[in-house]
Amino acid sequence: MRVFLRINLFWILTAFLGDVVVGPLMSIAGIAPDFPLIALVFLALAAGSYPATVAGFLIGLIADLTNPALLGVQALLDSCLGFGLGRLRRRLAYGMPLVEAMVVALAVLAHDLVYLLVASGGGGDSFPLRFITRSLPTAIYSGLLSIPVLRLAVGLGLLYRED
Amino acid sequence: MSQRGELAVLVLCCVTSIVLVLLPDPTQIRVADHLGRVLTAPYWSARNFLDDMFFLRRENMRLHRELFSLDLERSHLDMLRGDAERAGVGVPVDGGGFPAPCRVTMRRRGRFTTMVRITSDTPLNWRPWLPVVNRQGMLGRVLTVVSPTAAWVELMSSPDFALGVEFRRTGLLGVLVPREDRYLVGMVGRDEDVRVGDEVVTSGVVEVKDNPEGLRRGAEAPRGILVGKVRAVAVPNDQVFKRIEIEPAASCNRNETVFVILPVQPGGRP
């Protein structure tokens, strides 16, 4: 239970602080890495479905607080993502940063696709433009950044503890 | 945990999320506000306090200087008013709006929304689309009213933002829109006179917005609020409009006091 709390708290804090402190500093042309989803992917890979679902719900809920009109949407999305990624855990080739970077990028794209569809009421005029100009670069940036984050997490012993 | 347990957790999270999604709008805003106080407010309080510590001394000096210049200006205006009354002519009144001071308590820069949460010490009669400024110039607009003392503000850098602007030197009108990390003024003809360094101010032209009740309401900003200065002007061969990039005058990178411009009623009260 203590390990569960420690790992969950670490990744939720990484998600929140990365989003509000580090993200704006690393922003390039308005595109910043999606720290909450990077944290969620690594938590799912480190600890499995159960902690990732709970953490996904909390991470999404915190993100929802700034847009009360869509309260619950990101909580729902991130819970499902956490669960799905946790299930993928045993099927991924470990120790291959490119695979994990790809998972992060795909998670960002999947999250944004559904979120934008909901936010625009089923896909308005601005949906494709936003997806291409905001989501795609964010997914690539997040995927690339996840490689050093992954190395750091492995170095700190926060990944592959049970493997 | 067993597979059944994991599924139960997923169902619980999904059901809770769906309940939150299905809440009526005012309840959603109230719930988000209460959750924010528990989940994120401690971090923002600590960060704001540290920001205050760092900048209070400099801010205090600036305020003293500003107070002094305002005193001078007031005494000058009193003299003008006296002159005007003696001459029997009216004194022009600026109907630009009543600035209500507020504090920035949270901020979030996302891919799709760039917002700050502001709070006022006194209850305000605010509504969506009221302009929000700081000493440097235009910052954004009220997006969601949380309570009479709190609201979320959409900053100018939000992808959906658009603002009617005017070039102070020539009176030309245009529309300001953010593009990635730049601000562009569109709808200015390729033959018009626009120079680097020209000041851009709000034009007072109302942008019509839909609100949640389905009513259309103007997103008005009083004319003359500084928005920025022209940084670059280009005339693309294949376009009928100039490409004008501006440097915004105001930013919300620091914790500071901002002002919501409330419309002035006929009696002179906000």
CSV table of C-alpha atoms in Angstrom, one decimal, chain A residues 16-17 19-21 29-30 34 49-50 53-54 57 61-63 65-69 71-73 75-76 79-80 83 87 108 111-112 115-116 130 133-135 138, chain B residues 1 3 6-7 9-10 13-14 16-18 20-21 23 25 28-29 31-32 35-36 39-40 43-44 47 107-113 115 144 152 159-160 180-181:
chain,number,residue,atom,x,y,z
A,16,PHE,CA,0.5,18.6,-12.0
A,17,LEU,CA,3.8,20.4,-11.5
A,19,ASP,CA,1.9,20.9,-16.4
A,20,VAL,CA,1.9,24.2,-14.5
A,21,VAL,CA,5.6,24.8,-13.9
A,29,ALA,CA,5.8,28.1,-30.4
A,30,GLY,CA,3.0,27.6,-27.9
A,34,ASP,CA,1.6,17.0,-22.1
A,49,SER,CA,-4.3,-0.9,-14.4
A,50,TYR,CA,-5.6,-0.3,-10.9
A,53,THR,CA,-7.1,4.1,-13.5
A,54,VAL,CA,-7.3,5.9,-10.1
A,57,PHE,CA,-9.2,9.9,-12.8
A,61,LEU,CA,-10.2,15.8,-12.7
A,62,ILE,CA,-7.5,18.3,-11.8
A,63,ALA,CA,-7.3,19.2,-15.5
A,65,LEU,CA,-11.2,22.1,-12.8
A,66,THR,CA,-10.0,24.9,-15.1
A,67,ASN,CA,-12.7,24.3,-17.6
A,68,PRO,CA,-15.8,23.7,-15.5
A,69,ALA,CA,-18.1,23.6,-18.5
A,71,LEU,CA,-16.1,18.9,-15.9
A,72,GLY,CA,-15.6,15.1,-15.9
A,73,VAL,CA,-14.7,14.7,-19.6
A,75,ALA,CA,-11.4,12.5,-15.8
A,76,LEU,CA,-13.4,9.9,-17.9
A,79,SER,CA,-9.4,6.8,-16.4
A,80,CYS,CA,-10.1,4.8,-19.5
A,83,PHE,CA,-6.9,1.3,-17.5
A,87,ARG,CA,-3.6,-3.7,-19.6
A,108,VAL,CA,-1.9,12.1,-26.5
A,111,HIS,CA,-7.0,11.8,-25.7
A,112,ASP,CA,-7.1,14.9,-27.8
A,115,TYR,CA,-11.7,15.6,-26.0
A,116,LEU,CA,-11.8,17.8,-29.1
A,130,ARG,CA,-6.8,22.3,-33.9
A,133,THR,CA,-1.8,22.4,-35.4
A,134,ARG,CA,-2.0,21.7,-31.6
A,135,SER,CA,-2.5,18.0,-30.9
A,138,THR,CA,2.1,18.1,-28.8
B,1,MET,CA,-5.5,-6.7,-7.5
B,3,GLN,CA,-9.1,-8.4,-12.8
B,6,GLU,CA,-9.6,-3.5,-11.6
B,7,LEU,CA,-12.8,-3.5,-13.6
B,9,VAL,CA,-12.4,0.6,-10.1
B,10,LEU,CA,-12.7,1.5,-13.7
B,13,CYS,CA,-14.2,6.2,-12.0
B,14,CYS,CA,-16.3,6.2,-15.2
B,16,THR,CA,-18.3,9.3,-11.2
B,17,SER,CA,-17.0,11.1,-14.3
B,18,ILE,CA,-20.2,10.7,-16.2
B,20,LEU,CA,-19.9,15.1,-13.3
B,21,VAL,CA,-20.4,15.5,-17.1
B,23,LEU,CA,-24.5,17.8,-13.9
B,25,ASP,CA,-23.9,23.9,-15.8
B,28,GLN,CA,-20.7,21.9,-12.5
B,29,ILE,CA,-19.2,25.3,-11.9
B,31,VAL,CA,-18.5,21.5,-7.9
B,32,ALA,CA,-15.4,22.5,-9.8
B,35,LEU,CA,-12.9,20.7,-5.8
B,36,GLY,CA,-10.4,23.3,-6.8
B,39,LEU,CA,-7.1,19.8,-4.9
B,40,THR,CA,-5.2,22.8,-6.4
B,43,TYR,CA,-0.4,24.9,-4.4
B,44,TRP,CA,-1.6,28.1,-5.9
B,47,ARG,CA,3.0,29.9,-5.1
B,107,ARG,CA,-3.6,30.1,-14.0
B,108,ARG,CA,-3.5,27.4,-16.6
B,109,ARG,CA,-2.0,27.4,-20.1
B,110,GLY,CA,-3.4,24.5,-22.0
B,111,ARG,CA,-3.5,23.6,-25.7
B,112,PHE,CA,-7.1,24.6,-26.1
B,113,THR,CA,-7.8,27.0,-23.3
B,115,MET,CA,-7.2,30.8,-18.6
B,144,THR,CA,-17.1,31.7,-16.8
B,152,TRP,CA,-12.4,32.3,-15.0
B,159,PRO,CA,-7.0,29.8,-29.7
B,160,ASP,CA,-10.6,31.0,-30.0
B,180,GLU,CA,0.4,29.8,-32.0
B,181,ASP,CA,2.7,32.1,-30.1
